[in-house]
Coordinates of C-alpha atoms in Angstrom, one line a residue:
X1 CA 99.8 72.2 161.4
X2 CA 96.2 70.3 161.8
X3 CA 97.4 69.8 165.3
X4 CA 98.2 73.4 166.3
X5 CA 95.2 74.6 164.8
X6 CA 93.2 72.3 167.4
X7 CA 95.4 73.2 169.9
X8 CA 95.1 76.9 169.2
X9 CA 91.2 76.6 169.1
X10 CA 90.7 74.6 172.1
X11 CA 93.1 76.8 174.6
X12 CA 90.8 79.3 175.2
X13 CA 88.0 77.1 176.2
X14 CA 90.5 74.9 178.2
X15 CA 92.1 77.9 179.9
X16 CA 88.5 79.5 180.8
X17 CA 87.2 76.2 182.0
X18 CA 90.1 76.0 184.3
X19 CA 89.7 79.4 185.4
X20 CA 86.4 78.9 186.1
X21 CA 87.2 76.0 188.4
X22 CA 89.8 78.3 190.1
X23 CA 87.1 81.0 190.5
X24 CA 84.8 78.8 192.3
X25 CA 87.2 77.0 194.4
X26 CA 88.1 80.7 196.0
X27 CA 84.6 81.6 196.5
X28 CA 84.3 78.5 198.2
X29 CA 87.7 78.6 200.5
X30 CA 86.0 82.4 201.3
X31 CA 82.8 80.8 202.2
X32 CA 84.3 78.3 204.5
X33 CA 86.6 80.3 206.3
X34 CA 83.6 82.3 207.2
X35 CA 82.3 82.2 210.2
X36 CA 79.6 79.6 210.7
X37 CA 76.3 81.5 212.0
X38 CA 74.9 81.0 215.8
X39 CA 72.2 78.1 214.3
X40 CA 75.1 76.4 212.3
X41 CA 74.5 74.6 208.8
X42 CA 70.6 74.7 208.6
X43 CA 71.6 78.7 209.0
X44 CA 73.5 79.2 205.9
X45 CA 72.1 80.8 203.0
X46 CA 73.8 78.7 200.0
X47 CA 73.5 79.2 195.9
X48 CA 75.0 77.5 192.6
X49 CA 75.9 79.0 189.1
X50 CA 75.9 76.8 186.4
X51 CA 79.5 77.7 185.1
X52 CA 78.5 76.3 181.5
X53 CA 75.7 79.0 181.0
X54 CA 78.1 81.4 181.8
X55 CA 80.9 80.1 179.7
X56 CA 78.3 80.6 176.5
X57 CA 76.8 83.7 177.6
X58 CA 78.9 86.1 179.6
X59 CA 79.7 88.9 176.9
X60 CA 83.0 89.3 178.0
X61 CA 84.1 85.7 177.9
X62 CA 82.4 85.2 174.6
X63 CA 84.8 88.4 173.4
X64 CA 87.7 86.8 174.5
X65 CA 87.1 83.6 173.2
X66 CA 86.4 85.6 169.6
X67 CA 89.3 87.2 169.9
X68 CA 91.3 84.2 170.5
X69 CA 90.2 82.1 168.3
X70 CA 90.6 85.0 165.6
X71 CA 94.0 85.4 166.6
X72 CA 95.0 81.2 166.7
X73 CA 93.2 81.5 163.2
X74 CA 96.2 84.0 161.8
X75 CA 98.9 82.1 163.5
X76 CA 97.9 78.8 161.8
X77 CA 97.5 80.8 158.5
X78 CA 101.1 82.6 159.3
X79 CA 102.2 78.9 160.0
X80 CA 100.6 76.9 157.1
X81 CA 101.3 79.8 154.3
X82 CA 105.3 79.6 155.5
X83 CA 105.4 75.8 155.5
X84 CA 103.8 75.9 152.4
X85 CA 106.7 78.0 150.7
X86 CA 109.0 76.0 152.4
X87 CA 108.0 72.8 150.9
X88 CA 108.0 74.2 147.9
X89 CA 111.7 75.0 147.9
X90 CA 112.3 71.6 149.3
X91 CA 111.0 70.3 146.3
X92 CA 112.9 72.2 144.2
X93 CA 116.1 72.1 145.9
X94 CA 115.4 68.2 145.2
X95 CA 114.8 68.3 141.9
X96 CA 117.8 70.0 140.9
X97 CA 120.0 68.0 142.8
X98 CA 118.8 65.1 140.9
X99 CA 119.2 66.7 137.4
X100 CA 122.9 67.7 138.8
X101 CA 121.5 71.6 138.2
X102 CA 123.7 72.8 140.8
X103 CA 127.7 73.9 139.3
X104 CA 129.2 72.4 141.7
X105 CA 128.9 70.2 145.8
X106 CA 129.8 73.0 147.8
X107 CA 126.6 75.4 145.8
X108 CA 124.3 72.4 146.1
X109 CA 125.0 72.0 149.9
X110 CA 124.7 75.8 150.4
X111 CA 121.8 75.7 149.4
X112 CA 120.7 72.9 151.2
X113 CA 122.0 74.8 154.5
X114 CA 119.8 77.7 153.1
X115 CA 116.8 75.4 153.1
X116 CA 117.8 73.8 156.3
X117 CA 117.7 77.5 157.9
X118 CA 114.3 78.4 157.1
X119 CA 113.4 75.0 158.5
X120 CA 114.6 75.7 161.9
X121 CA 113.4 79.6 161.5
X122 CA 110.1 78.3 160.8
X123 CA 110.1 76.1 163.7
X124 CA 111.2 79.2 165.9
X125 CA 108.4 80.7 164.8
X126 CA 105.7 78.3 165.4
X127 CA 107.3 78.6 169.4
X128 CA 107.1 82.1 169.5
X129 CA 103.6 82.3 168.0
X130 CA 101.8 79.8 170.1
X131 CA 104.0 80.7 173.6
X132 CA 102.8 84.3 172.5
X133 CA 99.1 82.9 172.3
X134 CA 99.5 80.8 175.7
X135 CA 100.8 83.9 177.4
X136 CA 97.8 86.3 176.5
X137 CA 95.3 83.4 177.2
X138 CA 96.6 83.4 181.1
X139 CA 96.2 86.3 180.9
X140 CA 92.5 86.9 179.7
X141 CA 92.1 84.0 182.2
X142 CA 92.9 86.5 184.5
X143 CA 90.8 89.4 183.5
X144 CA 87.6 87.2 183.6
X145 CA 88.1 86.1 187.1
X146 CA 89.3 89.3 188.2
X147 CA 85.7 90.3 186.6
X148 CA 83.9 87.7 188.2
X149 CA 85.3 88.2 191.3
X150 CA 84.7 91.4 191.6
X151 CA 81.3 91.3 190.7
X152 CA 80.4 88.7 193.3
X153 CA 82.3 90.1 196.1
X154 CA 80.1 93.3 195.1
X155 CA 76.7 91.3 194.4
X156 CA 76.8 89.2 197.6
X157 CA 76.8 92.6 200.0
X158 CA 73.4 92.4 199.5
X159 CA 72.6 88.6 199.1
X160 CA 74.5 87.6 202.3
X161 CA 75.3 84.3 200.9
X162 CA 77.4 82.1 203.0
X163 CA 78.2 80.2 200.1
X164 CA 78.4 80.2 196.1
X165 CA 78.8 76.9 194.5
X166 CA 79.8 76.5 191.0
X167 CA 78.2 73.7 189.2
X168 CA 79.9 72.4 185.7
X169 CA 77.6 69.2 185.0
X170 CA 78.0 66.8 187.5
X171 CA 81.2 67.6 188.3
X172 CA 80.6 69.8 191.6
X173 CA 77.0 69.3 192.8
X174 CA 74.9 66.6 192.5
X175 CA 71.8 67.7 193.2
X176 CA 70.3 71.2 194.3
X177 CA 66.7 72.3 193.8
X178 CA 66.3 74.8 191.5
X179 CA 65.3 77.6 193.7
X180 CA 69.1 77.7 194.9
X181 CA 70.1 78.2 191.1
X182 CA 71.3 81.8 190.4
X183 CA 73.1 81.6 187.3
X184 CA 70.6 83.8 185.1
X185 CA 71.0 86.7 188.0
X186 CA 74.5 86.6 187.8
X187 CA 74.8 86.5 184.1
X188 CA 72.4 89.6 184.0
X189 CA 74.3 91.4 186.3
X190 CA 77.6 90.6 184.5
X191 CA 76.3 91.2 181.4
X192 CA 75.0 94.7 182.6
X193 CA 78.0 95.5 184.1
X194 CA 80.4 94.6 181.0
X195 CA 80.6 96.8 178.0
X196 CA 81.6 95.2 174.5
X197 CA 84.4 97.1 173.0
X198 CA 82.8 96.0 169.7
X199 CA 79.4 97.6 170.3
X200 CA 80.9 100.5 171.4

């Protein structure tokens, strides 16, 4: 159970991280197949957001990752409360067998069977639960790059960048000069833009 409630708590992070790097990589397959301009690469107008700062501070992808973590939270409760009563009847079911409670084989290994069910339900369960979380953490995966998207198709109409670089540590860019750095512009427009169902 330990190890679904890491799991659980770690696949929103994992999935937004991703998305992030899916984000970026189709700004920057946009960027390239632009055009380059008439004075080539000293020409283009290039920028970086610090995907990090945006993980921590865009209100929409700190509401999701609430939201998930709340509901990966309940399923490991769900999950740990069930096993819980399960053992218990293991335990049980053990020590009458060994004080020979049971009348007779065939009502001892009916109830064995019994116990055996609610193991495998259980199990069934756990499945269900996490493919259930899996399925809606695509899917908010897909809301925030739809919103980030969207946003910087709209954003860049005016900024005429030829190129937006996403930056996660050291991962994508090296070095840049701060002056090409345009996280906290994007984060205030996002932010702006988004409206907390919470605070409504």
């Amino acid at each position: 159970m330990k190890r679904l409630n890491y799991l659980m708590n770690g696949l929103a992070v994992l999935a937004i991280i991703v998305l992030f790097s899916q984000c970026a990589g189709n700004a920057d397959k946009q960027a390239t197949n632009a055009p380059v301009q008439a004075g080539g690469l000293s020409e283009m107008k290039i920028a970086y957001v610090e995907i990090d700062t945006l993980l921590a501070k865009y209100n929409f992808c700190v509401d999701l990752n609430e939201a998930m973590v709340k509901k990966s939270e309940n399923v490991r409760l769900t999950l740990n409360q069930k096993a819980q009563e399960l053992d218990k009847q293991k335990q049980e079911f053990q020590t009458k067998y060994q004080n020979n409670a049971y009348l007779s084989p065939e009502r001892a290994q009916q109830e064995y069977n019994r116990i055996a069910k609610l193991e495998q339900d259980l199990q069934t369960l756990s499945n269900k639960l996490q493919s259930e979380l899996m399925s809606e953490n695509e899917k908010n995966s897909l809301q925030l790059r739809d919103s980030i998207n969207a946003f910087l198709k709209e954003y860049n109409k005016t900024k005429g960048y030829s190129m937006i670089i996403s930056n996660t540590g050291f991962d994508n860019l090296l070095y840049a000069d701060s002056i090409y750095n345009i996280t906290r512009e994007i984060l205030s427009g996002l932010n702006a833009r988004y409206s907390s169902p919470t605070k409504k």
